[in-house]
mmCIF file of C-alpha atoms in Angstrom:
data_model
loop_
_atom_site.group_PDB
_atom_site.id
_atom_site.type_symbol
_atom_site.label_atom_id
_atom_site.label_comp_id
_atom_site.label_asym_id
_atom_site.label_seq_id
_atom_site.Cartn_x
_atom_site.Cartn_y
_atom_site.Cartn_z
ATOM 1 C CA UNK T 588 0.448 5.421 -29.474
ATOM 2 C CA UNK T 589 -2.056 5.288 -25.808
ATOM 3 C CA UNK T 590 -2.473 8.259 -26.288
ATOM 4 C CA UNK T 591 -3.484 8.159 -30.166
ATOM 5 C CA UNK T 592 -6.068 5.534 -29.475
ATOM 6 C CA UNK T 593 -7.392 7.392 -26.311
ATOM 7 C CA UNK T 594 -8.280 10.258 -28.307
ATOM 8 C CA UNK T 595 -9.909 8.775 -31.246
ATOM 9 C CA UNK T 596 -11.808 6.591 -28.780
ATOM 10 C CA UNK T 597 -13.957 9.050 -26.444
ATOM 11 C CA UNK T 598 -14.154 11.386 -30.033
ATOM 12 C CA UNK T 599 -16.473 9.194 -31.756
ATOM 13 C CA UNK T 600 -19.135 11.319 -31.874
ATOM 14 C CA UNK T 601 -17.223 14.352 -32.683
ATOM 15 C CA UNK T 602 -15.424 12.426 -35.493
ATOM 16 C CA UNK T 603 -19.526 11.555 -36.102
ATOM 17 C CA UNK T 604 -20.646 15.133 -37.037
ATOM 18 C CA UNK T 605 -17.084 16.073 -38.509
ATOM 19 C CA UNK T 606 -17.961 13.494 -41.090
ATOM 20 C CA UNK T 607 -21.822 14.396 -41.227
ATOM 21 C CA UNK T 608 -20.474 17.988 -41.900
ATOM 22 C CA UNK T 609 -18.311 16.952 -44.148
ATOM 23 C CA UNK T 610 -21.203 15.060 -46.386
ATOM 24 C CA UNK T 611 -22.759 18.028 -46.990
ATOM 25 C CA UNK T 612 -19.715 20.359 -47.831
ATOM 26 C CA UNK T 613 -19.364 17.363 -50.580
ATOM 27 C CA UNK T 614 -22.566 17.267 -51.642
ATOM 28 C CA UNK T 615 -22.642 21.231 -52.374
ATOM 29 C CA UNK T 616 -19.459 22.559 -52.317
ATOM 30 C CA UNK T 617 -20.290 25.521 -54.146
ATOM 31 C CA UNK T 618 -22.261 26.629 -51.048
ATOM 32 C CA UNK T 619 -19.660 26.640 -48.346
ATOM 33 C CA UNK T 620 -16.293 29.413 -48.661
ATOM 34 C CA UNK T 621 -12.704 27.944 -48.008
ATOM 35 C CA UNK T 622 -13.104 29.044 -44.501
ATOM 36 C CA UNK T 623 -16.056 27.246 -43.684
ATOM 37 C CA UNK T 624 -13.964 24.368 -44.665
ATOM 38 C CA UNK T 625 -11.049 25.314 -42.700
ATOM 39 C CA UNK T 626 -13.426 26.118 -39.815
ATOM 40 C CA UNK T 627 -14.693 22.395 -39.999
ATOM 41 C CA UNK T 628 -11.008 21.376 -40.123
ATOM 42 C CA UNK T 629 -10.051 22.967 -37.336
ATOM 43 C CA UNK T 630 -13.076 21.563 -35.171
ATOM 44 C CA UNK T 631 -11.693 18.245 -35.203
ATOM 45 C CA UNK T 632 -7.983 19.458 -34.364
ATOM 46 C CA UNK T 633 -9.544 21.031 -31.194
ATOM 47 C CA UNK T 634 -11.068 17.914 -30.392
ATOM 48 C CA UNK T 635 -7.407 16.408 -30.458
ATOM 49 C CA UNK T 636 -5.818 19.353 -28.483
ATOM 50 C CA UNK T 637 -8.397 19.004 -25.551
ATOM 51 C CA UNK T 638 -8.859 15.639 -25.044
ATOM 52 C CA UNK T 639 -5.578 14.836 -25.821
ATOM 53 C CA UNK T 640 -4.664 17.007 -22.930
ATOM 54 C CA UNK T 641 -2.403 19.142 -25.573
ATOM 55 C CA UNK T 642 -0.350 22.573 -24.692
ATOM 56 C CA UNK T 643 0.800 24.747 -27.495
ATOM 57 C CA UNK T 644 2.725 27.555 -27.211
ATOM 58 C CA UNK T 645 2.622 29.597 -30.242
ATOM 59 C CA UNK T 646 5.533 31.826 -30.949
ATOM 60 C CA UNK T 647 5.797 34.443 -33.373
ATOM 61 C CA UNK T 648 2.305 35.048 -35.109
ATOM 62 C CA UNK T 649 3.315 38.279 -36.014
ATOM 63 C CA UNK T 650 6.005 36.948 -38.722
ATOM 64 C CA UNK T 651 3.544 35.444 -40.757
ATOM 65 C CA UNK T 652 3.147 38.180 -44.055
ATOM 66 C CA UNK T 653 0.277 39.909 -44.161
ATOM 67 C CA UNK T 654 -0.314 39.878 -48.181
ATOM 68 C CA UNK T 655 -0.831 37.156 -50.462
ATOM 69 C CA UNK T 656 -0.098 33.711 -50.172
ATOM 70 C CA UNK T 657 2.940 31.647 -49.112
ATOM 71 C CA UNK T 658 4.303 28.159 -48.064
ATOM 72 C CA UNK T 659 5.656 27.091 -44.603
ATOM 73 C CA UNK T 660 7.987 24.624 -44.590
ATOM 74 C CA UNK T 661 7.991 22.799 -40.997
ATOM 75 C CA UNK T 662 10.397 20.185 -39.396
ATOM 76 C CA UNK T 663 8.109 16.421 -39.089
ATOM 77 C CA UNK T 664 8.044 14.798 -35.550
ATOM 78 C CA UNK T 665 4.511 13.229 -35.670
ATOM 79 C CA UNK T 666 1.256 13.180 -36.035
ATOM 80 C CA UNK T 667 0.156 16.130 -33.891
ATOM 81 C CA UNK T 668 2.745 18.055 -35.573
ATOM 82 C CA UNK T 669 -0.040 19.831 -38.719
ATOM 83 C CA UNK T 670 -2.966 19.269 -36.439
ATOM 84 C CA UNK T 671 -0.801 22.224 -33.966
ATOM 85 C CA UNK T 672 0.241 24.158 -37.094
ATOM 86 C CA UNK T 673 -3.618 24.876 -38.237
ATOM 87 C CA UNK T 674 -4.907 25.754 -34.544
ATOM 88 C CA UNK T 675 -1.918 28.211 -34.399
ATOM 89 C CA UNK T 676 -2.683 29.344 -38.154
ATOM 90 C CA UNK T 677 -5.925 31.340 -38.213
ATOM 91 C CA UNK T 678 -6.101 32.025 -42.283
ATOM 92 C CA UNK T 679 -6.973 29.034 -44.123
ATOM 93 C CA UNK T 680 -3.945 27.153 -45.017
ATOM 94 C CA UNK T 681 -3.846 23.804 -47.033
ATOM 95 C CA UNK T 682 -0.874 20.765 -47.366
ATOM 96 C CA UNK T 683 0.958 18.967 -49.680
ATOM 97 C CA UNK T 684 0.674 15.116 -48.377
ATOM 98 C CA UNK T 685 1.725 11.903 -49.339
ATOM 99 C CA UNK T 686 -1.054 10.130 -51.730
ATOM 100 C CA UNK T 687 -0.735 7.292 -49.612
ATOM 101 C CA UNK T 688 -0.448 8.392 -46.286
ATOM 102 C CA UNK T 689 -3.662 11.122 -47.585
ATOM 103 C CA UNK T 690 -6.499 7.969 -48.079
ATOM 104 C CA UNK T 691 -6.181 7.148 -44.039
ATOM 105 C CA UNK T 692 -9.742 7.909 -42.459
ATOM 106 C CA UNK T 693 -9.900 11.484 -41.862
ATOM 107 C CA UNK T 694 -7.115 12.055 -42.658
ATOM 108 C CA UNK T 695 -8.753 11.701 -46.886
ATOM 109 C CA UNK T 696 -11.435 14.228 -45.853
ATOM 110 C CA UNK T 697 -9.555 16.470 -44.055
ATOM 111 C CA UNK T 698 -7.228 16.635 -47.652
ATOM 112 C CA UNK T 699 -10.493 17.102 -49.086
ATOM 113 C CA UNK T 700 -11.965 20.135 -46.947
ATOM 114 C CA UNK T 701 -8.276 21.405 -47.304
ATOM 115 C CA UNK T 702 -8.086 21.341 -51.265
ATOM 116 C CA UNK T 703 -4.676 19.573 -50.434
ATOM 117 C CA UNK T 704 -2.603 17.880 -52.990
ATOM 118 C CA UNK T 705 -1.481 14.496 -52.328
ATOM 119 C CA UNK T 706 1.812 14.184 -54.042
ATOM 120 C CA UNK T 707 3.102 10.297 -55.270
ATOM 121 C CA UNK T 708 6.402 9.676 -55.039
ATOM 122 C CA UNK T 709 6.653 6.732 -57.351
ATOM 123 C CA UNK T 710 5.104 9.117 -60.251
ATOM 124 C CA UNK T 711 7.663 12.200 -61.840
ATOM 125 C CA UNK T 712 4.680 13.458 -63.889
ATOM 126 C CA UNK T 713 2.656 13.586 -61.000
ATOM 127 C CA UNK T 714 5.187 15.041 -58.529
ATOM 128 C CA UNK T 715 5.205 18.273 -61.412
ATOM 129 C CA UNK T 716 1.994 18.491 -61.469
ATOM 130 C CA UNK T 717 1.293 19.473 -57.753
ATOM 131 C CA UNK T 718 4.244 21.998 -57.612
ATOM 132 C CA UNK T 719 2.890 23.852 -60.447
ATOM 133 C CA UNK T 720 -0.160 23.697 -58.908
ATOM 134 C CA UNK T 721 1.096 24.691 -55.091
ATOM 135 C CA UNK T 722 3.296 27.316 -56.969
ATOM 136 C CA UNK T 723 -0.051 29.188 -59.123
ATOM 137 C CA UNK T 724 -2.314 28.773 -55.897
ATOM 138 C CA UNK T 725 0.422 30.087 -53.974
ATOM 139 C CA UNK T 726 0.250 33.178 -56.655
ATOM 140 C CA UNK T 727 -3.531 33.196 -56.037
ATOM 141 C CA UNK T 728 -2.453 33.943 -52.218
ATOM 142 C CA UNK T 729 -3.042 30.741 -50.802
ATOM 143 C CA UNK T 730 -0.932 28.758 -47.882
ATOM 144 C CA UNK T 731 0.527 26.051 -47.799
ATOM 145 C CA UNK T 732 1.980 23.641 -44.969
ATOM 146 C CA UNK T 733 5.078 21.240 -46.621
ATOM 147 C CA UNK T 734 6.869 19.045 -44.422
ATOM 148 C CA UNK T 735 10.221 18.813 -46.336
ATOM 149 C CA UNK T 736 11.720 15.700 -44.293
ATOM 150 C CA UNK T 737 8.933 13.858 -46.519
ATOM 151 C CA UNK T 738 7.908 11.788 -42.972
ATOM 152 C CA UNK T 739 8.996 10.995 -39.645
ATOM 153 C CA UNK T 740 10.620 7.905 -38.146
ATOM 154 C CA UNK T 741 8.073 6.135 -35.749
ATOM 155 C CA UNK T 742 9.238 5.998 -32.432
ATOM 156 C CA UNK T 743 11.997 8.485 -32.404
ATOM 157 C CA UNK T 744 12.533 10.170 -28.835
ATOM 158 C CA UNK T 745 14.055 13.489 -30.142
ATOM 159 C CA UNK T 746 13.979 16.784 -31.538
ATOM 160 C CA UNK T 747 16.625 15.879 -34.050
ATOM 161 C CA UNK T 748 16.238 17.178 -38.145
ATOM 162 C CA UNK T 749 16.257 14.319 -40.506
ATOM 163 C CA UNK T 750 17.309 15.256 -44.077
ATOM 164 C CA UNK T 751 14.928 17.702 -46.195
ATOM 165 C CA UNK T 752 14.273 17.360 -49.246
ATOM 166 C CA UNK T 753 15.533 19.749 -51.607
ATOM 167 C CA UNK T 754 12.955 19.203 -54.451
ATOM 168 C CA UNK T 755 10.220 20.061 -51.787
ATOM 169 C CA UNK T 756 11.053 23.496 -52.746
ATOM 170 C CA UNK T 757 10.493 23.498 -56.180
ATOM 171 C CA UNK T 758 7.071 25.164 -55.279
ATOM 172 C CA UNK T 759 8.677 27.994 -54.009
ATOM 173 C CA UNK T 760 11.329 28.754 -56.484
ATOM 174 C CA UNK T 761 9.231 28.146 -59.221
ATOM 175 C CA UNK T 762 7.029 30.565 -58.808
ATOM 176 C CA UNK T 763 9.133 33.189 -56.578
ATOM 177 C CA UNK T 764 7.045 32.569 -52.958
ATOM 178 C CA UNK T 765 7.884 33.742 -49.493
ATOM 179 C CA UNK T 766 9.157 31.110 -47.644
ATOM 180 C CA UNK T 767 8.169 30.952 -43.831
ATOM 181 C CA UNK T 768 10.493 28.408 -41.975
ATOM 182 C CA UNK T 769 7.908 26.520 -39.065
ATOM 183 C CA UNK T 770 9.339 24.897 -35.644
ATOM 184 C CA UNK T 771 8.022 22.290 -33.945
ATOM 185 C CA UNK T 772 9.635 21.284 -30.792
ATOM 186 C CA UNK T 773 8.235 18.456 -28.607
ATOM 187 C CA UNK T 774 5.718 17.763 -31.021
ATOM 188 C CA UNK T 775 6.886 13.998 -31.044
ATOM 189 C CA UNK T 776 5.826 13.355 -27.488
ATOM 190 C CA UNK T 777 2.157 13.808 -28.254
ATOM 191 C CA UNK T 778 1.357 10.076 -29.390
ATOM 192 C CA UNK T 779 4.627 8.734 -28.433
ATOM 193 C CA UNK T 780 4.253 8.463 -24.611
ATOM 194 C CA UNK T 781 2.353 5.945 -23.247
ATOM 195 C CA UNK T 782 0.928 8.451 -20.885
ATOM 196 C CA UNK T 783 -2.053 10.980 -20.493
ATOM 197 C CA UNK T 784 -0.277 13.628 -18.340
ATOM 198 C CA UNK T 785 -0.009 17.148 -20.369
ATOM 199 C CA UNK T 786 2.039 17.484 -22.814
ATOM 200 C CA UNK T 787 3.871 20.552 -23.963
ATOM 201 C CA UNK T 788 4.399 21.174 -27.535
ATOM 202 C CA UNK T 789 6.107 24.881 -28.996
ATOM 203 C CA UNK T 790 5.584 26.255 -32.066
ATOM 204 C CA UNK T 791 7.583 28.687 -33.736
ATOM 205 C CA UNK T 792 6.931 30.884 -36.772
ATOM 206 C CA UNK T 793 9.731 32.488 -37.981
ATOM 207 C CA UNK T 794 11.035 35.571 -40.094
ATOM 208 C CA UNK T 795 9.243 35.196 -44.003
ATOM 209 C CA UNK T 796 12.090 34.127 -46.020
ATOM 210 C CA UNK T 797 11.715 36.572 -49.584
ATOM 211 C CA UNK T 798 12.468 35.592 -53.002
ATOM 212 C CA UNK T 799 15.142 38.272 -52.713
ATOM 213 C CA UNK T 800 16.667 36.377 -50.624
ATOM 214 C CA UNK T 801 17.128 33.108 -52.133
ATOM 215 C CA UNK T 802 16.650 34.039 -55.513
ATOM 216 C CA UNK T 803 20.792 32.637 -56.411
ATOM 217 C CA UNK T 804 20.042 29.872 -54.539
ATOM 218 C CA UNK T 805 19.465 26.551 -55.296
ATOM 219 C CA UNK T 806 16.687 24.427 -54.233
ATOM 220 C CA UNK T 807 19.717 22.082 -52.509
ATOM 221 C CA UNK T 808 21.390 25.704 -51.332
ATOM 222 C CA UNK T 809 17.379 26.652 -50.371
ATOM 223 C CA UNK T 810 16.493 23.857 -48.423
ATOM 224 C CA UNK T 811 19.969 23.459 -46.376
ATOM 225 C CA UNK T 812 19.391 27.056 -45.822
ATOM 226 C CA UNK T 813 15.821 26.566 -44.613
ATOM 227 C CA UNK T 814 16.916 23.318 -42.445
ATOM 228 C CA UNK T 815 19.974 25.024 -40.907
ATOM 229 C CA UNK T 816 17.410 28.486 -39.896
ATOM 230 C CA UNK T 817 15.126 25.388 -38.442
ATOM 231 C CA UNK T 818 17.768 23.277 -36.665
ATOM 232 C CA UNK T 819 19.291 27.220 -35.253
ATOM 233 C CA UNK T 820 15.876 27.744 -33.414
ATOM 234 C CA UNK T 821 15.751 24.171 -32.049
ATOM 235 C CA UNK T 822 19.226 24.334 -30.777
ATOM 236 C CA UNK T 823 17.864 27.880 -28.635
ATOM 237 C CA UNK T 824 15.044 26.526 -27.274
ATOM 238 C CA UNK T 825 16.921 23.734 -26.036
ATOM 239 C CA UNK T 826 19.313 26.231 -24.739
ATOM 240 C CA UNK T 827 16.496 27.812 -23.070
ATOM 241 C CA UNK T 828 15.210 24.328 -21.448
ATOM 242 C CA UNK T 829 18.599 23.570 -20.002
ATOM 243 C CA UNK T 830 18.830 26.432 -18.020
#
């Protein structure tokens, strides 16, 4: 966690600037486009990457659908995950995030700027509403990022996957949305290691999964299907790293 606190400390003025811009948008939201909002979020993300001495390797940008909305489903390893994906993803995208976690300083402002969806896991009505809203907005052309593991174990030193929540895929199945699996590799190292040495993260956008591919699958089957694609890619990266 040393790197995390180091980045926060030396980025104080950057985050003040971010907050000042955020308040301007909050006062007159009609004056600012989705690109304006996303660019401000990426401004803060770039500061984290640069001052954290993080090097991203991005593979598979060409796999992102050129038209229409889609949902990215990514494995979850740590605090850097969404930062890395948004820096790699040039077009505006939003997030589905745990309600309690989203209220943390900066995360609250980022979620608001991205018009993100705050998911209350203790409230079934909220979950249904969030799924419906995501499906409708994806149909209208927006892009979303979801972490189907629902979180990440603190302090775990590995690229292992954990159980995917089938319910998170209802956002896709309810409106026949395109799914883009995303693989994060070594992202856990960013804020786990007590070091300021350069750390490398891999971000892989896999081939999109269209409705025709999963139309006969239940959410449980679809969840396992996507998990297996991500797992296979992780194993492939491990093999290449060991050769």
